[in-house]
Short mmCIF file of C-alpha atoms in Angstrom, two decimals:
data_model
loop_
_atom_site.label_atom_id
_atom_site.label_comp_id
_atom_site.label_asym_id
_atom_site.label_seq_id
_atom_site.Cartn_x
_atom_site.Cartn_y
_atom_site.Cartn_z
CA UNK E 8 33.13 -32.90 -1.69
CA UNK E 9 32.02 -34.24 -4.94
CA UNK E 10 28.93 -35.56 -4.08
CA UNK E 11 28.11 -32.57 -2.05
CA UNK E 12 28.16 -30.07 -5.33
CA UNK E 13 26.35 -32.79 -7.10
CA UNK E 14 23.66 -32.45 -3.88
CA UNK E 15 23.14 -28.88 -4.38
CA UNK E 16 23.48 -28.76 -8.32
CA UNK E 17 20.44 -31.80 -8.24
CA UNK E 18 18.74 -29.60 -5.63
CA UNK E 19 19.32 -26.11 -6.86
CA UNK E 20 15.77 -25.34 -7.19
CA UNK E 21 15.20 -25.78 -2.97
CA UNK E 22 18.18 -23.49 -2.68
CA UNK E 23 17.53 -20.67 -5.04
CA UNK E 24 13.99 -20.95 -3.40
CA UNK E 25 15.18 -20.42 -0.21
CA UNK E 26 17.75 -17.60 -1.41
CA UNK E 27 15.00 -15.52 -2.89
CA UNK E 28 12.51 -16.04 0.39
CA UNK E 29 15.16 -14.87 2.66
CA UNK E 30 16.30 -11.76 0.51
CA UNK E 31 12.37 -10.91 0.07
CA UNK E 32 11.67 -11.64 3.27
CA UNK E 33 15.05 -9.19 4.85
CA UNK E 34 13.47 -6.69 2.55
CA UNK E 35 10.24 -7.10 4.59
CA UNK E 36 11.47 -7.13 8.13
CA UNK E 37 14.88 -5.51 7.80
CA UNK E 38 12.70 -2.30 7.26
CA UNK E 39 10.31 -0.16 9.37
CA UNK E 40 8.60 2.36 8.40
CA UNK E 41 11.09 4.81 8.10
CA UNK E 42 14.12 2.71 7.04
CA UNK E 43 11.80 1.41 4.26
CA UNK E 44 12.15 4.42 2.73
CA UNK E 45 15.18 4.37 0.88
CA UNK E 46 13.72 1.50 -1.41
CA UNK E 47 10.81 3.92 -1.90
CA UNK E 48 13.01 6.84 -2.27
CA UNK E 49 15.09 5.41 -5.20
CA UNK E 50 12.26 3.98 -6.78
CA UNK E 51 10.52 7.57 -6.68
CA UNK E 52 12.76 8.79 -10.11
CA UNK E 53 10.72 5.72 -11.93
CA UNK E 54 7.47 5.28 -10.37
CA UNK E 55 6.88 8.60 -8.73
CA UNK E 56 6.83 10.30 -12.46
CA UNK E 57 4.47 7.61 -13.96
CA UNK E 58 2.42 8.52 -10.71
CA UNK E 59 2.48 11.75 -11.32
CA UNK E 60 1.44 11.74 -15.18
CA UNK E 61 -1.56 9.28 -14.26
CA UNK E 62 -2.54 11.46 -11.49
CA UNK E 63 -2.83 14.52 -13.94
CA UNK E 64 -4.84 12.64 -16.58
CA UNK E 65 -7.35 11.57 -13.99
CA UNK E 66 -7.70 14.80 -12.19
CA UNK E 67 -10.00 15.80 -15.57
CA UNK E 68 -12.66 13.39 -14.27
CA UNK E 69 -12.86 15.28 -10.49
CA UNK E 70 -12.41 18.51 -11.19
CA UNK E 71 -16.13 19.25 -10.66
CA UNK E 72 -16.09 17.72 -6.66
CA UNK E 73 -12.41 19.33 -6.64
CA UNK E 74 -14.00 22.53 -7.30
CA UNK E 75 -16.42 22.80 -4.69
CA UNK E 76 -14.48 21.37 -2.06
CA UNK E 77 -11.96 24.61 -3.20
CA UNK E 78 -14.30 26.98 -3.42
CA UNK E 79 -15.14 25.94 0.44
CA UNK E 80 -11.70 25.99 1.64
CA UNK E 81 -11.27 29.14 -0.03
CA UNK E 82 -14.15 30.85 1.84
CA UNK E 83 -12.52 28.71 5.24
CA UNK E 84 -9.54 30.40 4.99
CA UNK E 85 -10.22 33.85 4.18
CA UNK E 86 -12.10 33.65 7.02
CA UNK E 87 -9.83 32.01 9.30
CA UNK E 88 -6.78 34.24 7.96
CA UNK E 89 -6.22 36.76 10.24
CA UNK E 90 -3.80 39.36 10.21
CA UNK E 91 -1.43 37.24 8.15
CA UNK E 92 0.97 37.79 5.22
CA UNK E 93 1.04 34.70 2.72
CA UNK E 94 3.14 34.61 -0.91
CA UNK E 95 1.49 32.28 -3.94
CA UNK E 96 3.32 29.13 -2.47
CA UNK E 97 3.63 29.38 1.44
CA UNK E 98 0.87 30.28 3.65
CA UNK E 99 1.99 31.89 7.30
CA UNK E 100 0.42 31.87 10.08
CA UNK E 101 1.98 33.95 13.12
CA UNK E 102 1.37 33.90 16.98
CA UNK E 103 -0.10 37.32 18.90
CA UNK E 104 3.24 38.46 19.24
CA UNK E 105 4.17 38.69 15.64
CA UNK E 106 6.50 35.51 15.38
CA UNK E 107 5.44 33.24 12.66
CA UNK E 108 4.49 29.73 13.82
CA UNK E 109 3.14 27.32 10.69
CA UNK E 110 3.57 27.75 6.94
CA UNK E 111 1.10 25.75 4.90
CA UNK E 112 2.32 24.20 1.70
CA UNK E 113 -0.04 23.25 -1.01
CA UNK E 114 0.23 19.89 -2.27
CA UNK E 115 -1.75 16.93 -4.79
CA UNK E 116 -1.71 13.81 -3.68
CA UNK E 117 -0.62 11.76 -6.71
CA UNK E 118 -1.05 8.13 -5.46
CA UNK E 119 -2.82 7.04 -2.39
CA UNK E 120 -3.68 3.40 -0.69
CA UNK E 121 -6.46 2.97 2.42
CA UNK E 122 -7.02 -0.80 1.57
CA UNK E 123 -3.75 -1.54 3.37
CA UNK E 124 -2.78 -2.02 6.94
CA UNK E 125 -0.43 0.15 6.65
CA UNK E 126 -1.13 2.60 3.91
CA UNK E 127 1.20 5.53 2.50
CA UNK E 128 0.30 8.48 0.03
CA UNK E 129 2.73 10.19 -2.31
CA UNK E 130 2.73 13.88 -3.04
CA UNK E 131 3.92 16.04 -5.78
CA UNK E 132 6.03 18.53 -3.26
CA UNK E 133 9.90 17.38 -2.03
CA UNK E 134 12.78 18.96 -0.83
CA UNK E 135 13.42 21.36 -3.52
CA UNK E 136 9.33 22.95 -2.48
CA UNK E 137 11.02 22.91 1.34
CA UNK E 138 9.22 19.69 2.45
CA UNK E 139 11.39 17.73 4.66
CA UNK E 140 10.88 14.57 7.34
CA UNK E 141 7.89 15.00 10.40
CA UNK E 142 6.05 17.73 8.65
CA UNK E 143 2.37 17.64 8.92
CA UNK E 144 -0.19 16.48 5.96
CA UNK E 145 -3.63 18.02 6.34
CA UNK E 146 -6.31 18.04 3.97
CA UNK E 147 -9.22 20.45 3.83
CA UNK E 148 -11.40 19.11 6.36
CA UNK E 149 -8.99 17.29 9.17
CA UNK E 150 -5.55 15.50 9.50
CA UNK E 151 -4.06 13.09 6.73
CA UNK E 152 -0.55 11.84 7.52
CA UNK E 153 3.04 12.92 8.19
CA UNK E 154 5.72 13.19 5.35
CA UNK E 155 8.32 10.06 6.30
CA UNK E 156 10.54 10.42 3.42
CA UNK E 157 11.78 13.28 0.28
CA UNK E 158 13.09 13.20 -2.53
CA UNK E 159 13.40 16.32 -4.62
CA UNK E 160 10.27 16.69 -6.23
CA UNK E 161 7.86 14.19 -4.13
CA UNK E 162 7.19 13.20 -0.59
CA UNK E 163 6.14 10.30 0.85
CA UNK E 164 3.59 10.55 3.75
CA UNK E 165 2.63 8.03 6.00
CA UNK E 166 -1.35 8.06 5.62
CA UNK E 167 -3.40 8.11 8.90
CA UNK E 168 -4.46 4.65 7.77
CA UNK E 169 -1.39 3.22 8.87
CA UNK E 170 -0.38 0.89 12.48
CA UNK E 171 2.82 3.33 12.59
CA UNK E 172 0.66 6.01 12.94
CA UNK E 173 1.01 8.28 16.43
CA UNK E 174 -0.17 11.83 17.03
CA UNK E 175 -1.81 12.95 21.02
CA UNK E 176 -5.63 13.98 20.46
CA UNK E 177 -7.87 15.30 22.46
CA UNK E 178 -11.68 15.76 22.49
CA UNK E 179 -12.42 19.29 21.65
CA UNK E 180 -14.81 20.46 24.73
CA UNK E 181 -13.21 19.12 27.97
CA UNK E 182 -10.04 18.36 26.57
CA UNK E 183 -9.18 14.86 27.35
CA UNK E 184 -6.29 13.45 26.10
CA UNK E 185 -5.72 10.46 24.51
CA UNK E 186 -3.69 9.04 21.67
CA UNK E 187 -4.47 8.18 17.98
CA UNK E 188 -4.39 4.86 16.74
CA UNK E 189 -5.90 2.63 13.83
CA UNK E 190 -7.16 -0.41 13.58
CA UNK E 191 -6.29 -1.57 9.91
CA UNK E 192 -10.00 -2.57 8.96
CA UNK E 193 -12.18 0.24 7.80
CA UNK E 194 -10.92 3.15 6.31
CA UNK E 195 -13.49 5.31 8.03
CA UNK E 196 -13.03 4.75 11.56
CA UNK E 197 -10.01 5.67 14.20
CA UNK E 198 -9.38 4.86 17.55
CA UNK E 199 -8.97 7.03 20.06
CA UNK E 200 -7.16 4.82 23.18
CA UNK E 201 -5.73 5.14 26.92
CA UNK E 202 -8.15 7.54 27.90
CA UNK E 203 -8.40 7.61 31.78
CA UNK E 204 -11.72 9.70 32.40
CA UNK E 205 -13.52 10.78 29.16
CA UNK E 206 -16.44 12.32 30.95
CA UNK E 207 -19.84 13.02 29.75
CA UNK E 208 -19.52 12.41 25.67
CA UNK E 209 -22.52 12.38 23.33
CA UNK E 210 -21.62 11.20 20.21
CA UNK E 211 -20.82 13.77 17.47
CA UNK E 212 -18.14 15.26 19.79
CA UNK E 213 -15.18 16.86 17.82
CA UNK E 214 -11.89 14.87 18.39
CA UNK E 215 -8.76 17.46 17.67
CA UNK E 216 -4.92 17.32 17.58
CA UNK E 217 -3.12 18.99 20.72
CA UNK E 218 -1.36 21.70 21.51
CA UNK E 219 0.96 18.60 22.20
CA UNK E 220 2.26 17.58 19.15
CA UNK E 221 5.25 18.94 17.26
CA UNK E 222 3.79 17.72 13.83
CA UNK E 223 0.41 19.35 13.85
CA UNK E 224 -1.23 22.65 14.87
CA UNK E 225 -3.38 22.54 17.74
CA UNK E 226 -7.40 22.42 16.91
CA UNK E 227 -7.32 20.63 13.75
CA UNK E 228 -9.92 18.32 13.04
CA UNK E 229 -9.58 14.83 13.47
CA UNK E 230 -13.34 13.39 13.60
CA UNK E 231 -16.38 12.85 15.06
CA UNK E 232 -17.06 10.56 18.16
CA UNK E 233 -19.14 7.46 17.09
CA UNK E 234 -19.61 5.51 20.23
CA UNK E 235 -16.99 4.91 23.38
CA UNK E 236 -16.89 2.06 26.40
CA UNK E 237 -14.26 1.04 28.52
CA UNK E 238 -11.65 -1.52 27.92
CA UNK E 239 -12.16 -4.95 29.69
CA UNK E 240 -9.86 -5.14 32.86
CA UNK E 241 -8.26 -1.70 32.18
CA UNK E 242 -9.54 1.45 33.38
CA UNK E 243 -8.94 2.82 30.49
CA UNK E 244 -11.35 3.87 27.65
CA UNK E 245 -11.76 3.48 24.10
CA UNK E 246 -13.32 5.92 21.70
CA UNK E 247 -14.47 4.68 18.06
CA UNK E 248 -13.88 7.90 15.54
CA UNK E 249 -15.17 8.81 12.60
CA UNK E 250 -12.51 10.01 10.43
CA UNK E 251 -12.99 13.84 9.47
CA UNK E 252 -11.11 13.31 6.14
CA UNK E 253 -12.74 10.91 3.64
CA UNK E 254 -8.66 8.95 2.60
CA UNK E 255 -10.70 7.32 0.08
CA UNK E 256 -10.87 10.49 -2.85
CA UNK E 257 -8.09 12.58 -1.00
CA UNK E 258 -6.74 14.85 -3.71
CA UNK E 259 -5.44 18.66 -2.39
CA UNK E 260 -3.46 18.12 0.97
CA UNK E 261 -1.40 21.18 3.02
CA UNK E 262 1.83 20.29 4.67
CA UNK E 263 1.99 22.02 7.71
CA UNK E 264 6.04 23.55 8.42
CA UNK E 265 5.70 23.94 12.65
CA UNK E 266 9.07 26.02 12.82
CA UNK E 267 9.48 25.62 16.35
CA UNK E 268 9.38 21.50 16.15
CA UNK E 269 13.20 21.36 16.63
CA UNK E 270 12.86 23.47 19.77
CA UNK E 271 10.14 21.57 21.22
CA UNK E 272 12.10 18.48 19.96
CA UNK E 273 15.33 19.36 21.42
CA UNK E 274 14.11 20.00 24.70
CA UNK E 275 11.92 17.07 24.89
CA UNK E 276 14.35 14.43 23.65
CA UNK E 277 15.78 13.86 27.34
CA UNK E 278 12.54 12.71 28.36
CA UNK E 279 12.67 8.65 28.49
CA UNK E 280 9.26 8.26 27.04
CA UNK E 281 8.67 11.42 25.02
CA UNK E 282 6.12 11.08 22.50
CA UNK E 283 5.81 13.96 19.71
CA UNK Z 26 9.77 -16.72 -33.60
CA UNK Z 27 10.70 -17.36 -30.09
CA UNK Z 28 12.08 -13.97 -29.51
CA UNK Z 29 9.19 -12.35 -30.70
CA UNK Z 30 7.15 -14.35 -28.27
CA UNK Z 31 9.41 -13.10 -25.54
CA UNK Z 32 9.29 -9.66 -26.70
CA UNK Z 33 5.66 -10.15 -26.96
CA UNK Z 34 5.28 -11.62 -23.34
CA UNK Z 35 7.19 -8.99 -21.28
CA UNK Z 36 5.24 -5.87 -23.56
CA UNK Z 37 1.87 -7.58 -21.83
CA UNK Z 38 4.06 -7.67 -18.60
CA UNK Z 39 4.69 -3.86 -18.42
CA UNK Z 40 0.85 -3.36 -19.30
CA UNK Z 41 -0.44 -5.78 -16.36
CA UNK Z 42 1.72 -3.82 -14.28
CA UNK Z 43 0.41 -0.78 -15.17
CA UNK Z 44 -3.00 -1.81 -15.53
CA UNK Z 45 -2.58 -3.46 -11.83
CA UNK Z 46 -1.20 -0.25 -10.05
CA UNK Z 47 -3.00 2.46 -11.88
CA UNK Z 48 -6.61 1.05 -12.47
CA UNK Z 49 -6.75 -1.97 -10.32
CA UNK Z 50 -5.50 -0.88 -7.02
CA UNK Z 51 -7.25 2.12 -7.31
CA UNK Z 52 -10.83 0.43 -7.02
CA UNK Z 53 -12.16 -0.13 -4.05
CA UNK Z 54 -13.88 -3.09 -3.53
CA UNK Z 55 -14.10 -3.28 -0.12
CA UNK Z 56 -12.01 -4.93 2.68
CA UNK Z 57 -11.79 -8.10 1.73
CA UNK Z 58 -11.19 -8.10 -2.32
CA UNK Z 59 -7.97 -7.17 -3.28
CA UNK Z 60 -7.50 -8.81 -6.46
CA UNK Z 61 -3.75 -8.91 -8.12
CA UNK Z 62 -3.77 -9.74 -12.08
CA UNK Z 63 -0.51 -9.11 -12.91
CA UNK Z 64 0.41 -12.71 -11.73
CA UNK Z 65 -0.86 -13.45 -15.06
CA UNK Z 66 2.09 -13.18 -16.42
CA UNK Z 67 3.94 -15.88 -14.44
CA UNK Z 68 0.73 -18.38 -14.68
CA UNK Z 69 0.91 -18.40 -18.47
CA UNK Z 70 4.73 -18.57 -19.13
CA UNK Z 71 5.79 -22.22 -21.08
CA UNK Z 72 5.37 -25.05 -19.50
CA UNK Z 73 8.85 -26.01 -20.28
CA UNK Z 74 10.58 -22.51 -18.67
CA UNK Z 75 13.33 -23.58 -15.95
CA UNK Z 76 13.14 -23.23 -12.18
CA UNK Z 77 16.09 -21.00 -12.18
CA UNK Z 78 14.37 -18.28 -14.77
CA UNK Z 79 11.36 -18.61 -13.78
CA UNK Z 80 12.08 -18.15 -9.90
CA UNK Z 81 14.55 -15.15 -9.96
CA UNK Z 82 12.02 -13.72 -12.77
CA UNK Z 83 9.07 -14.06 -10.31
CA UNK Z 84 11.50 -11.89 -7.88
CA UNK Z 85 12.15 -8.87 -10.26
CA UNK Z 86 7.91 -9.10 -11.19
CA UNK Z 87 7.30 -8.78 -7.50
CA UNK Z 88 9.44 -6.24 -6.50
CA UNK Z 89 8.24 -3.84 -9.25
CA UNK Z 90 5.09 -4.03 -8.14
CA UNK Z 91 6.10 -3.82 -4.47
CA UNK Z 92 7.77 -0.63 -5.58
CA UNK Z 93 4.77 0.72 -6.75
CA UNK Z 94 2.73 -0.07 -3.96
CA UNK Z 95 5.51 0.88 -0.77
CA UNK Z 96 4.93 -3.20 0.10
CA UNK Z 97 9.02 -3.76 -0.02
CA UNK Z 98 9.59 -7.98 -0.53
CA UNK Z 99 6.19 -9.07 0.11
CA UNK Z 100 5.32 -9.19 -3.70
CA UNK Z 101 8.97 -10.42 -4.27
CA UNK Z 102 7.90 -13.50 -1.52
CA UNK Z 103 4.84 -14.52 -2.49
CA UNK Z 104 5.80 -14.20 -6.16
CA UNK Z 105 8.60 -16.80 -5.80
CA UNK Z 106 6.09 -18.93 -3.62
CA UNK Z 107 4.28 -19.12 -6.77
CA UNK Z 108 6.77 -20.38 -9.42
CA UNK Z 109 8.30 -22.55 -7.00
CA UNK Z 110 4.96 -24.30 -6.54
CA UNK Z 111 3.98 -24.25 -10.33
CA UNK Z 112 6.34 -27.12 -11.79
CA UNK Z 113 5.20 -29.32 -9.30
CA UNK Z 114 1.52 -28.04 -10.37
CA UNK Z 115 2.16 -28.77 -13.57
CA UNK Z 116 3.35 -32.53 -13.16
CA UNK Z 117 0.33 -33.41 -10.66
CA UNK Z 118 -1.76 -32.12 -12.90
CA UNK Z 119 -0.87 -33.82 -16.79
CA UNK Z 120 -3.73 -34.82 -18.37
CA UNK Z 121 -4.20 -38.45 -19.61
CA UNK Z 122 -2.81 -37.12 -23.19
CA UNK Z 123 -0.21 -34.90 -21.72
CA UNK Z 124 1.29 -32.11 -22.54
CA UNK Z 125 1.88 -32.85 -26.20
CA UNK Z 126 2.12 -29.67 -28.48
CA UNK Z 127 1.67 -27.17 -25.90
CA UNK Z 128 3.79 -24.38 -25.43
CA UNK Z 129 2.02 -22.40 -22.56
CA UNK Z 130 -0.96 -22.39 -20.39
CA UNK Z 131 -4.07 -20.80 -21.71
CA UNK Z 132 -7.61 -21.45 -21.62
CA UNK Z 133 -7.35 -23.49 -24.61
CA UNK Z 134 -4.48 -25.37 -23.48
CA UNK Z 135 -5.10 -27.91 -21.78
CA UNK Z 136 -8.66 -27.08 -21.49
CA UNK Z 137 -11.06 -24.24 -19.37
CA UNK Z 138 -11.19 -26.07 -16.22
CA UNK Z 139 -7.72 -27.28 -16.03
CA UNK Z 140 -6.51 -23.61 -16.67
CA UNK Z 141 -9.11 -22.49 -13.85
CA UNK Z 142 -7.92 -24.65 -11.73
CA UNK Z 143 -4.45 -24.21 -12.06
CA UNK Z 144 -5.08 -20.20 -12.28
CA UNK Z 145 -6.96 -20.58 -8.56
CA UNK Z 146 -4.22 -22.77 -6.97
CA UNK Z 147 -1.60 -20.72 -7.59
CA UNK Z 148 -3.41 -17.62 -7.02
CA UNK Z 149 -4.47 -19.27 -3.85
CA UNK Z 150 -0.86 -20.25 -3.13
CA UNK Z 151 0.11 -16.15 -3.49
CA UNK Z 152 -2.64 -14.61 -2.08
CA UNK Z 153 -1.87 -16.88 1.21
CA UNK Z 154 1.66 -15.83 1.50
CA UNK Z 155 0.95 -12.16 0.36
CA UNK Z 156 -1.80 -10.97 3.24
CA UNK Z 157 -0.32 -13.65 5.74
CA UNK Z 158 3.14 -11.15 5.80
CA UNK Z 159 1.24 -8.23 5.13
CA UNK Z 160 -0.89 -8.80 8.00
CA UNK Z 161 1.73 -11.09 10.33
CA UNK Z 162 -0.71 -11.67 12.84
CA UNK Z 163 -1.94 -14.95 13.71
CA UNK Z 164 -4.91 -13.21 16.34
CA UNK Z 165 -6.24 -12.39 12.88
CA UNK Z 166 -6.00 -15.26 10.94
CA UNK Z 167 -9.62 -15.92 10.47
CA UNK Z 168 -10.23 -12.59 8.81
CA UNK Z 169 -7.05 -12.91 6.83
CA UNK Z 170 -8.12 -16.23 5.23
CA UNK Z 171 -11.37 -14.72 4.50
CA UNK Z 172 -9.38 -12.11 2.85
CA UNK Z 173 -7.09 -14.68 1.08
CA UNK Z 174 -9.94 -16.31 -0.48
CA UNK Z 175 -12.23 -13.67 -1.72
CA UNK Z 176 -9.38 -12.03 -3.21
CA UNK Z 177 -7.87 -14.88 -4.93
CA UNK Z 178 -11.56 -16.09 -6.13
CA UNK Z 179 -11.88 -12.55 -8.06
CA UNK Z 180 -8.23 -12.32 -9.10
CA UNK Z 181 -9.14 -16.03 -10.63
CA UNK Z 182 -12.12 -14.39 -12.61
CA UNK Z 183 -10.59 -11.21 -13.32
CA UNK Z 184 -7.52 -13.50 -15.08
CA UNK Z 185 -9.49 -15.87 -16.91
CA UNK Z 186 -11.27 -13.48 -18.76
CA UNK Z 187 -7.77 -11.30 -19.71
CA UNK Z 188 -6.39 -14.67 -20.78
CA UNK Z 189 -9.82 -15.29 -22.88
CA UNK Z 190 -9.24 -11.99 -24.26
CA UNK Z 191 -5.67 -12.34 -25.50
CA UNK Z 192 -5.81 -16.04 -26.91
CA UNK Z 193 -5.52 -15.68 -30.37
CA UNK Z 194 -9.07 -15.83 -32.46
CA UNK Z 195 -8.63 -19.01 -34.21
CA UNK Z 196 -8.43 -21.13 -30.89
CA UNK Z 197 -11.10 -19.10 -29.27
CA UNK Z 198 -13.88 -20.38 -31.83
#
């Protein structure tokens, strides 16, 4: 017994080594991507304030693109806005029938990553601003992410740059379906995969969410179709995406409230391979 | 004296940190350079530090950064990689006079190229471990080491000239 302390005390460095690997490396597998969170989540008191106090000091040196790309959105919306009541902080948009359908929260991304293969963005809007799990992030020209995680004043989203990251798509004028995926390389280009019969495409073609998805409103932007060819063996195709929304300089995001998720949720969750 | 060298040392910790999360990572310099200074800090402490501070200290350095940058343990991992490797770095690599007067690595001591060297090794040694786990996928491997070694060539570069810039200006000359 001796001689086996005196093993371990002459070796302790191999040991402690191997202690510290395997708590590190639980920390890395132990997680996904939504589990993670609660590392993230009570880290946000600490490093979501430092964030957030950097982010403000360098919004000075954007406001000029921030501005136009405002002034746009502005002219977007009060276009796009019809018959619809909206307060300072919640923006509502109702169905024919009077019933409202989305709320739009406005919200600044304070830290961002697209260099990642799985990348994540943190926002300055949490529980206490109504934010809460599977919301929607859009920005002003397409989709950005889905909120994963709260705490009471920030949000983290899962950026579209990111493996985890599902949503059903469609190309806008014949209305194929297909799902979103990424391939963890350039931060400009999507996937669009298991599409059966994609039909005549020229590239350009608008890719947009579905009426499908319980995250999302239908028709939003996703990108632009770069090139597409079927996958070898499958009969299956693949569609190569621009990305609407340049991640790189993301700054003013909405987080889209669909109300009626939890119905469409509920009824759906019977389903053995229901996808959202 | 010592403490104020201590106090000294984790001050320029915070402000690598920093530095790292808020300027750094927010540059993009394309796919494959993804340079991480803040290992600085662990590079230049003593020579004569102890495995068991030095290793659960390169734990605590990695996971503040992996809470900055939603990467939970893989910081922590490749961090500990690093100072478990370094002793052993630091025996192979005595020079014929040894170590004799030396408190810590710096450009001046031993000399430029042996603090290059060691700098790139164990940068190398992080940089491996770091994008091999964040990637974990061997189909990719070749890409990854590409990654791996542009990366750790700039983060090399990037932490010779912070260590130039902090030596104090009588050894500089």
């Amino acid at each position: 017994m001796r001689s086996f302390f005196l093993f371990i005390i002459h070796n302790y460095a191999i040991f402690l080594f191997i202690l510290l690997e395997l708590l590190s490396l639980g920390l890395v597998f132990r997680f996904d991507a939504y589990h993670r969170t609660w590392f993230i989540n009570s880290a946000n008191g600490v490093t979501g304030n430092v964030l957030n106090t950097y982010g403000s000091f360098r919004n000075y040196f954007v406001l000029r693109q921030v501005n136009d790309s405002l002034v746009k959105e502005n002219a977007r919306l009060r276009e796009a806005l019809h018959p619809a009541a909206d307060d300072t902080t919640h923006t509502i948009v109702r169905s024919a029938s009077g019933a409202v359908l989305y709320t739009y929260v406005p919200a600044v991304v304070i830290s961002n990553s697209i260099t990642e293969p799985n990348n994540y963005m943190t926002i300055d809007k949490g529980s206490a601003d109504g934010i809460h799990r599977d919301m929607g992030v859009i920005s002003s020209s397409g989709i950005a992410g889905k909120v994963i995680a709260t705490s009471p004043h920030f949000s983290l989203v899962m950026s579209v740059l990111n493996s985890d990251f599902a949503c059903p798509v469609a190309v806008k004028k014949n209305n194929e379906q297909g799902k979103f995926r990424w391939s963890g390389k350039d931060p400009q280009m999507i996937q669009m995969v298991n599409v059966s019969e994609p039909g005549a495409l020229a590239p350009g073609d608008t890719i947009v969410t579905t009426p499908a998805s319980s995250v999302f409103p239908p028709d939003i932007v996703i990108g632009t179709l770069v090139n597409y060819g079927k996958d070898p063996g499958k009969n299956f195709y693949t569609l190569d995406i621009r990305l609407a929304t340049k991640m790189s300089n993301i700054r003013y995001v909405y987080v889209v409230d669909y109300l009626a998720s939890d119905e469409l949720n509920s009824l759906r969750k019977d389903l053995p391979n229901a996808s959202h | 004296m010592q403490v104020i060298k201590w106090i000294l040392r984790f001050s320029g910790l915070v402000v690598l940190i920093l530095f790292q999360v808020l300027v750094i990572n927010n540059i993009d310099l394309g796919q494959y350079v993804h340079p991480y200074i803040y290992l600085m800090f662990l590079i230049m402490l003593p020579f004569e530090t102890p495995r068991w501070i030095l290793m659960p200290l390169a734990f605590l350095v990695g996971l503040s950064i992996d809470m900055f940058m939603n990467t939970p343990g893989m910081h922590a991992a490749a961090c500990v990689v690093l100072t478990f490797l370094r002793p052993y770095l630091v025996k192979f690599m005595t020079p014929l006079t040894g170590y004799e007067g030396m408190e810590s690595p710096s450009p001046a001591n031993p000399g430029f190229l042996w603090f290059a060297l060691f700098t790139f090794v164990l940068v190398f040694a992080h940089h491996l471990v770091y994008f091999f786990i964040q990637t974990f996928n061997w189909a990719q491997s070749t890409y990854t080491l590409l990654k791996v070694l542009a990366s750790a060539v700039t983060s090399t570069v990037l932490i010779l000239i912070l260590a130039y810039l902090v030596m104090p200006r009588k050894a500089r000359r």
